[in-house]
Amino acid sequence: MNSSNETIFINVESARSETELADRIRQALQDAGPSESHLRFDLFSSSGVARLIRALNALRPPSNVRLSALLAAELFADARIRRGLELVGVAELRELRSGGAKAAASCSTPVDGFPEDLISLHNWELGASGASEAVLRITYRCNARCPFCWVGNEKAEPAAETIDAALAALAGLQVKELSFSGGEPMLNPDLARWVARARELGIPRVILQTNGSLLASATRLRALRLAGLDMLLLAVHAAEAESGRRAFGGLLDGETPWNALDTALAEGLAVVANTVFYAENVSQLLPIAARLLETARRHGRDLYWNISSAAPMGATEQAYRSLAPRLEDLRRVLPEAIRLLHDSPVRIRGFESACGLPLCVLGDAIGLLEDLPSHPELGDDFFHPPVCDGCSMRSHCFGLRRRYAELFGADELRPYPENPRG
């Protein structure tokens, strides 16, 4: 039996069916017994909200169990969703925000006492709420050589004591999400141990950033789920096999991430497909969007598609001229991809981060996006050229990378004289 006032976390999205979700809640209520307990639900899709409402309506938890939910921003903004949850007893609702603008202007913030390439905070929120996200690199080894990857693979494996100390530090900072990264984190044989340790320390949401090469079988994925893994951030840099092979530096089969995606969705795990655009794979943008949509519909699941652009940092700084995707090339295909995925099970994200792209590459499709950053403050790597002065979206846009402007100029920018979102 759980101790009084213990919080029990239930990730609604990872339940493979409404029956499985109801069974999880029923078991949690049984474990709670007559003592005062707290059930916390993590919700990231409207379908998950609907499943939870139906389950709670049928189960009717007793009054000694407090119900709360952490909702993705677009769900929290919907008054009907909030009201529906309140009617079934979920009285405490909180929004999972993308974080403060100042931190988002740089892609990461270091943690005192730890190397920046080992542990970093993303989307830092000032005040008691802590950091939205953290990344912990538990290995620098990788079985791929993605040309746009800035992480070198020459460093020694972090010691177990170092990883344990980093997890404790992140728990103390009250991070909401922790991503295990690398290198390829699945090359660390103790990954499941570290996932379990993160959950023991009270970190609410644990994510695995992976190229999927070691997920051909569901066996290890199931072990990670049992340890407490909530979500995969899966590298999907091409839709076609040969382009995919090149994106992995010629070392992995181009179908690797798609096989892993099928496995993860079949196992009920939440998935974010992560695409880094660089000069060679811009032509894959529309095929990736179409294939993600087909996959989501085939599995009857929601997906997020996180997009970003190759950055001039670390191992890629010297090669940035050849790696950088040209804005004009992206403008020819990205709006069409957004239109294809509008009102579909696949949601695009990434424009709320400075690791993304200037908003004007979206053309008139910008009006279809659900989330945009608010009043971002620029870091040293970004600026608004004079052409941006009259743009109606300037306060929502991180601008242009200085290094990009040094190499290619700013003539590709197309400011919005009037607000395209109405």
Coordinates of C-alpha atoms in Angstrom, one line a residue:
M1 CA 0.0 0.0 0.0
N2 CA 1.3 3.5 -0.8
S3 CA 2.0 5.9 2.0
S4 CA -0.2 8.8 2.8
N5 CA -0.2 11.7 0.4
E6 CA 2.1 9.9 -2.1
T7 CA 1.7 11.0 -5.7
I8 CA 1.1 8.3 -8.3
F9 CA 1.9 9.3 -11.8
I10 CA -0.2 7.9 -14.7
N11 CA 0.8 8.6 -18.2
V12 CA -2.4 8.4 -20.1
E13 CA -0.8 8.5 -23.6
S14 CA 1.2 5.2 -23.0
A15 CA -2.0 3.2 -22.3
R16 CA -2.6 1.1 -25.4
S17 CA -6.4 1.0 -24.9
E18 CA -9.1 2.5 -22.8
T19 CA -9.3 -0.8 -20.9
E20 CA -5.6 -0.7 -20.0
L21 CA -6.0 2.9 -18.8
A22 CA -8.9 1.9 -16.6
D23 CA -7.0 -1.0 -15.2
R24 CA -4.0 1.3 -14.3
I25 CA -6.3 3.7 -12.5
R26 CA -8.2 0.9 -10.8
Q27 CA -4.9 -0.6 -9.6
A28 CA -3.7 2.8 -8.4
L29 CA -6.9 3.3 -6.4
Q30 CA -6.5 -0.1 -4.9
D31 CA -2.9 0.6 -3.9
A32 CA -4.0 3.9 -2.3
G33 CA -6.5 2.2 -0.1
P34 CA -8.3 4.4 2.5
S35 CA -5.3 6.7 2.9
E36 CA -5.1 10.2 1.4
S37 CA -3.4 9.9 -2.0
H38 CA -2.8 11.9 -5.2
L39 CA -3.2 10.6 -8.7
R40 CA -1.5 12.8 -11.3
F41 CA -2.3 12.3 -15.0
D42 CA 0.0 13.5 -17.9
L43 CA -2.0 14.5 -20.9
F44 CA -0.6 15.4 -24.3
S45 CA -3.5 14.7 -26.8
S46 CA -7.2 15.3 -27.1
S47 CA -7.8 11.5 -27.6
G48 CA -6.0 10.9 -24.3
V49 CA -8.2 13.4 -22.6
A50 CA -11.3 11.7 -23.9
R51 CA -10.1 8.3 -22.7
L52 CA -9.4 9.6 -19.3
I53 CA -12.8 11.3 -18.9
R54 CA -14.6 8.1 -19.9
A55 CA -12.4 6.0 -17.5
L56 CA -12.9 8.3 -14.5
N57 CA -16.7 8.6 -15.2
A58 CA -16.9 4.8 -15.0
L59 CA -14.6 4.3 -12.0
R60 CA -15.7 7.3 -9.9
P61 CA -12.7 7.5 -7.6
P62 CA -13.4 8.1 -3.8
S63 CA -13.0 11.5 -2.2
N64 CA -9.8 10.5 -0.3
V65 CA -8.0 10.5 -3.7
R66 CA -7.0 13.9 -5.1
L67 CA -6.9 14.0 -8.9
S68 CA -4.7 16.4 -10.9
A69 CA -3.5 16.7 -14.5
L70 CA -0.5 18.2 -16.3
L71 CA -1.7 19.2 -19.8
A72 CA 0.1 20.2 -22.9
A73 CA -0.3 23.9 -23.7
E74 CA -2.9 23.4 -26.5
L75 CA -5.1 21.3 -24.3
F76 CA -4.9 23.6 -21.3
A77 CA -6.0 26.5 -23.6
D78 CA -9.2 24.7 -24.4
A79 CA -11.9 25.6 -21.9
R80 CA -14.1 22.7 -22.9
I81 CA -11.3 20.2 -22.0
R82 CA -10.7 21.9 -18.7
R83 CA -14.4 21.8 -17.9
G84 CA -14.7 18.1 -18.9
L85 CA -11.9 17.1 -16.6
E86 CA -13.3 19.1 -13.7
L87 CA -16.6 17.4 -14.1
V88 CA -15.0 14.0 -13.5
G89 CA -13.1 15.2 -10.4
V90 CA -9.8 16.4 -11.8
A91 CA -9.8 19.6 -9.9
E92 CA -6.2 20.7 -10.2
L93 CA -5.1 21.4 -13.7
R94 CA -1.6 22.7 -14.7
E95 CA -0.1 23.7 -18.0
L96 CA 3.1 22.1 -19.3
R97 CA 4.7 25.3 -20.8
S98 CA 7.5 25.5 -23.3
G99 CA 9.3 27.8 -20.9
G100 CA 10.5 31.4 -20.5
A101 CA 11.5 33.4 -23.6
K102 CA 14.9 34.4 -22.4
A103 CA 16.1 30.8 -22.0
A104 CA 14.5 29.7 -25.3
A105 CA 16.6 32.3 -27.1
S106 CA 19.6 30.0 -26.4
C107 CA 19.1 26.3 -27.1
S108 CA 20.3 25.3 -23.6
T109 CA 21.5 26.5 -20.2
P110 CA 24.3 24.7 -18.3
V111 CA 24.0 23.4 -14.8
D112 CA 26.5 24.5 -12.2
G113 CA 29.0 21.8 -11.4
F114 CA 28.5 19.8 -14.5
P115 CA 30.0 20.0 -18.1
E116 CA 27.6 21.6 -20.5
D117 CA 27.9 18.6 -22.9
L118 CA 26.8 16.2 -20.2
I119 CA 23.8 18.0 -18.7
S120 CA 21.8 21.0 -19.8
L121 CA 18.5 22.7 -19.2
H122 CA 16.2 23.7 -22.0
N123 CA 13.3 26.2 -21.9
W124 CA 14.3 27.5 -18.5
E125 CA 11.5 29.0 -16.4
L126 CA 12.6 31.6 -13.9
G127 CA 11.2 31.2 -10.4
A128 CA 10.1 28.3 -8.3
S129 CA 8.7 26.3 -11.2
G130 CA 12.2 25.2 -12.2
A131 CA 13.2 24.1 -15.7
S132 CA 10.7 22.7 -18.3
E133 CA 13.2 20.2 -19.8
A134 CA 16.6 18.8 -19.2
V135 CA 18.9 16.7 -21.3
L136 CA 21.4 14.2 -19.8
R137 CA 23.9 12.5 -22.1
I138 CA 24.7 9.1 -20.6
T139 CA 27.1 8.2 -23.4
Y140 CA 29.1 9.9 -26.2
R141 CA 29.3 6.7 -28.2
C142 CA 27.1 6.5 -31.3
N143 CA 26.6 3.9 -34.0
A144 CA 25.7 6.6 -36.6
R145 CA 27.6 9.6 -37.9
C146 CA 24.9 12.1 -38.8
P147 CA 26.7 15.0 -40.6
F148 CA 24.8 17.7 -38.8
C149 CA 25.4 16.3 -35.2
W150 CA 27.3 18.7 -33.1
V151 CA 28.1 16.1 -30.3
G152 CA 31.6 14.6 -30.7
N153 CA 32.1 10.9 -29.9
E154 CA 35.6 11.1 -28.7
K155 CA 34.9 11.6 -25.0
A156 CA 34.9 8.8 -22.4
E157 CA 31.7 7.4 -21.0
P158 CA 30.4 9.4 -18.0
A159 CA 31.0 7.4 -14.7
A160 CA 27.9 5.9 -13.0
E161 CA 28.5 8.2 -10.0
T162 CA 28.5 11.2 -12.3
I163 CA 25.2 10.2 -13.9
D164 CA 23.6 9.5 -10.5
A165 CA 24.7 12.9 -9.2
A166 CA 23.4 14.6 -12.3
L167 CA 20.0 13.0 -11.8
A168 CA 19.9 14.1 -8.2
A169 CA 20.7 17.7 -9.3
L170 CA 18.0 17.7 -11.9
A171 CA 15.4 16.3 -9.4
G172 CA 16.5 19.1 -7.0
L173 CA 15.8 21.7 -9.8
Q174 CA 12.3 20.2 -10.2
V175 CA 12.6 19.5 -13.9
K176 CA 9.4 18.5 -15.6
E177 CA 10.9 16.5 -18.4
L178 CA 14.2 14.6 -18.6
S179 CA 15.6 13.3 -21.9
F180 CA 18.3 10.7 -21.9
S181 CA 20.5 11.4 -24.9
G182 CA 24.0 10.8 -26.3
G183 CA 25.6 9.7 -28.6
E184 CA 23.1 6.9 -28.8
P185 CA 21.9 6.4 -25.2
M186 CA 20.8 2.8 -25.9
L187 CA 24.5 1.9 -26.1
N188 CA 24.7 2.5 -22.4
P189 CA 23.8 -1.0 -20.9
D190 CA 22.4 0.7 -17.7
L191 CA 19.8 2.8 -19.5
A192 CA 16.8 1.1 -17.8
R193 CA 18.5 1.6 -14.4
W194 CA 18.8 5.3 -15.1
V195 CA 15.2 5.6 -16.3
A196 CA 14.1 3.9 -13.1
R197 CA 16.3 6.1 -11.0
A198 CA 14.9 9.3 -12.6
R199 CA 11.4 8.2 -11.7
E200 CA 12.4 7.2 -8.1
L201 CA 13.7 10.8 -7.7
G202 CA 10.3 12.2 -8.7
I203 CA 11.0 13.4 -12.2
P204 CA 7.6 13.4 -13.8
R205 CA 8.3 12.6 -17.4
V206 CA 11.2 10.6 -18.9
I207 CA 12.1 10.7 -22.6
L208 CA 14.6 8.7 -24.7
Q209 CA 16.3 10.4 -27.6
T210 CA 17.3 7.7 -30.0
N211 CA 18.0 6.8 -33.6
G212 CA 15.9 3.6 -33.1
S213 CA 18.6 1.2 -34.3
L214 CA 18.4 -0.9 -31.1
L215 CA 14.6 -1.0 -31.1
A216 CA 13.9 -3.5 -33.9
S217 CA 12.5 -5.9 -31.2
A218 CA 9.9 -4.8 -28.7
T219 CA 11.7 -6.6 -25.8
R220 CA 14.0 -3.9 -24.7
L221 CA 11.4 -1.2 -25.3
R222 CA 9.0 -3.1 -22.9
A223 CA 11.8 -3.2 -20.3
L224 CA 12.3 0.6 -20.6
R225 CA 8.5 1.2 -20.3
L226 CA 8.4 -0.9 -17.1
A227 CA 11.3 1.1 -15.8
G228 CA 9.2 4.3 -16.3
L229 CA 9.9 5.6 -19.8
D230 CA 7.2 7.8 -21.1
M231 CA 8.2 8.8 -24.6
L232 CA 10.6 8.4 -27.5
L233 CA 12.2 11.3 -29.4
L234 CA 13.0 9.4 -32.5
A235 CA 15.4 10.6 -35.2
V236 CA 13.6 10.7 -38.5
H237 CA 15.7 12.6 -41.0
A238 CA 14.4 11.1 -44.3
A239 CA 11.5 9.2 -45.7
E240 CA 13.4 7.2 -48.4
A241 CA 15.9 4.5 -47.5
E242 CA 18.9 5.8 -49.3
S243 CA 18.5 9.4 -48.1
G244 CA 18.0 8.0 -44.6
R245 CA 21.2 5.9 -44.9
R246 CA 23.2 9.1 -45.8
A247 CA 21.6 11.0 -43.0
F248 CA 23.1 8.4 -40.6
G249 CA 26.5 8.8 -42.2
G250 CA 26.1 5.6 -44.1
L251 CA 26.3 3.4 -41.0
L252 CA 22.6 2.6 -40.5
D253 CA 19.8 1.3 -42.7
G254 CA 17.6 4.2 -43.8
E255 CA 14.5 2.2 -42.7
T256 CA 15.7 2.0 -39.1
P257 CA 13.7 4.8 -37.6
W258 CA 10.5 3.8 -39.4
N259 CA 10.7 0.3 -38.1
A260 CA 11.3 1.7 -34.6
L261 CA 8.4 4.0 -35.0
D262 CA 6.1 1.1 -35.8
T263 CA 7.4 -0.9 -32.8
A264 CA 6.9 2.0 -30.4
L265 CA 3.4 2.9 -31.6
A266 CA 2.4 -0.8 -31.4
E267 CA 3.6 -0.9 -27.9
G268 CA 1.6 2.1 -26.9
L269 CA 4.5 4.5 -26.3
A270 CA 4.1 8.2 -27.0
V271 CA 6.5 9.3 -29.9
V272 CA 7.9 12.5 -31.2
A273 CA 9.5 12.2 -34.6
N274 CA 12.5 14.5 -34.6
T275 CA 13.8 15.9 -37.9
V276 CA 16.9 18.0 -38.3
F277 CA 16.9 19.8 -41.7
Y278 CA 20.2 20.2 -43.4
A279 CA 21.1 21.0 -47.0
E280 CA 20.8 17.4 -48.3
N281 CA 17.4 16.4 -46.8
V282 CA 15.2 19.4 -47.5
S283 CA 13.7 17.5 -50.4
Q284 CA 12.6 14.8 -47.9
L285 CA 10.4 17.2 -46.0
L286 CA 7.2 16.5 -47.8
P287 CA 7.8 12.7 -48.0
I288 CA 8.5 12.6 -44.3
A289 CA 5.3 14.5 -43.5
A290 CA 3.3 12.1 -45.7
R291 CA 4.8 9.0 -44.3
L292 CA 4.3 10.2 -40.7
L293 CA 0.7 10.9 -41.5
E294 CA 0.2 7.4 -43.0
T295 CA 1.9 5.8 -40.0
A296 CA -0.2 7.7 -37.5
R297 CA -3.4 6.8 -39.2
R298 CA -2.4 3.1 -39.6
H299 CA -1.8 2.8 -35.9
G300 CA -4.7 5.1 -34.8
R301 CA -2.3 7.2 -32.8
D302 CA -1.3 10.9 -32.4
L303 CA 2.2 11.9 -33.2
Y304 CA 4.3 15.1 -32.8
W305 CA 6.8 16.1 -35.5
N306 CA 9.5 18.2 -34.1
I307 CA 11.6 20.1 -36.7
S308 CA 14.8 22.1 -36.4
S309 CA 17.6 23.3 -38.5
A310 CA 21.3 22.3 -38.5
A311 CA 23.2 24.6 -36.2
P312 CA 26.8 26.0 -36.4
M313 CA 28.1 24.6 -33.1
G314 CA 30.5 22.0 -31.8
A315 CA 31.5 19.5 -34.4
T316 CA 29.5 21.1 -37.2
E317 CA 30.7 24.7 -36.9
Q318 CA 33.4 24.4 -39.6
A319 CA 31.0 22.6 -42.0
Y320 CA 28.0 24.9 -41.5
R321 CA 28.3 26.5 -45.0
S322 CA 27.6 23.2 -46.7
L323 CA 25.2 21.9 -44.0
A324 CA 22.9 24.9 -43.6
P325 CA 19.5 24.5 -45.4
R326 CA 18.7 27.5 -47.5
L327 CA 15.6 29.4 -46.4
E328 CA 14.3 29.8 -49.9
D329 CA 14.4 26.0 -50.3
L330 CA 12.5 25.5 -47.1
R331 CA 9.9 28.1 -48.1
R332 CA 9.1 26.0 -51.2
V333 CA 8.1 22.9 -49.2
L334 CA 7.5 23.7 -45.6
P335 CA 4.1 25.5 -46.1
E336 CA 2.8 22.6 -48.1
A337 CA 3.8 20.1 -45.3
I338 CA 2.0 22.3 -42.8
R339 CA -1.1 22.3 -44.9
L340 CA -0.9 18.5 -45.4
L341 CA -0.8 17.9 -41.7
H342 CA -3.3 20.5 -40.6
D343 CA -6.1 19.0 -38.5
S344 CA -4.5 15.6 -38.6
P345 CA -3.0 13.2 -36.0
V346 CA 0.4 14.6 -36.7
R347 CA 1.2 18.0 -35.0
I348 CA 4.2 20.1 -36.0
R349 CA 6.3 21.8 -33.3
G350 CA 9.7 23.4 -33.1
F351 CA 8.9 27.1 -34.0
E352 CA 8.7 28.0 -30.3
S353 CA 12.4 27.3 -30.1
A354 CA 15.4 29.3 -31.3
C355 CA 16.7 26.0 -32.6
G356 CA 14.1 26.3 -35.3
L357 CA 13.6 28.6 -38.2
P358 CA 12.6 32.2 -39.0
L359 CA 8.8 32.3 -39.1
C360 CA 8.7 33.9 -42.6
V361 CA 9.7 30.6 -44.2
L362 CA 6.2 29.4 -43.4
G363 CA 4.4 31.8 -45.8
D364 CA 0.7 31.9 -45.5
A365 CA 0.7 28.5 -43.7
I366 CA 1.7 30.3 -40.5
G367 CA -1.9 30.8 -39.7
L368 CA -2.4 27.0 -39.4
L369 CA 0.1 26.6 -36.5
E370 CA -1.3 26.1 -33.0
D371 CA 1.6 27.4 -31.0
L372 CA 4.1 30.3 -31.5
P373 CA 6.6 31.8 -29.1
S374 CA 5.6 35.1 -27.4
H375 CA 8.0 38.0 -27.3
P376 CA 11.3 36.1 -27.5
E377 CA 14.5 37.8 -26.4
L378 CA 17.3 37.1 -28.8
G379 CA 20.5 35.4 -27.7
D380 CA 24.0 36.3 -29.1
D381 CA 23.6 33.9 -32.0
F382 CA 20.5 35.5 -33.4
F383 CA 19.4 39.0 -34.6
H384 CA 16.7 40.8 -36.5
P385 CA 18.2 42.3 -39.7
P386 CA 16.8 45.7 -40.8
V387 CA 14.4 44.0 -43.2
C388 CA 12.5 42.7 -40.1
D389 CA 11.7 46.1 -38.7
G390 CA 8.3 46.3 -40.2
C391 CA 7.3 42.6 -39.8
S392 CA 4.1 42.1 -37.8
M393 CA 5.5 38.8 -36.5
R394 CA 8.8 40.1 -35.2
S395 CA 7.8 39.8 -31.5
H396 CA 7.1 36.1 -32.1
C397 CA 10.2 35.3 -34.1
F398 CA 13.8 34.6 -32.9
G399 CA 15.1 36.1 -36.1
L400 CA 18.1 34.9 -38.2
R401 CA 21.3 33.1 -37.1
R402 CA 24.2 35.6 -37.3
R403 CA 26.4 32.9 -38.9
Y404 CA 23.7 32.3 -41.6
A405 CA 23.6 36.0 -42.4
E406 CA 27.4 36.1 -42.6
L407 CA 27.5 33.3 -45.1
F408 CA 24.3 34.0 -47.2
G409 CA 23.0 37.4 -46.2
A410 CA 19.4 38.2 -45.2
D411 CA 17.8 38.7 -48.6
E412 CA 15.8 35.4 -48.2
L413 CA 13.7 36.9 -45.4
R414 CA 10.1 37.8 -46.3
P415 CA 8.6 40.0 -43.5
Y416 CA 4.8 39.9 -42.9
P417 CA 3.5 43.5 -43.3
E418 CA 0.2 42.5 -41.7
N419 CA -0.5 39.8 -39.1
P420 CA -1.1 36.6 -41.1
R421 CA -2.9 35.0 -38.2
G422 CA -5.7 37.6 -38.1

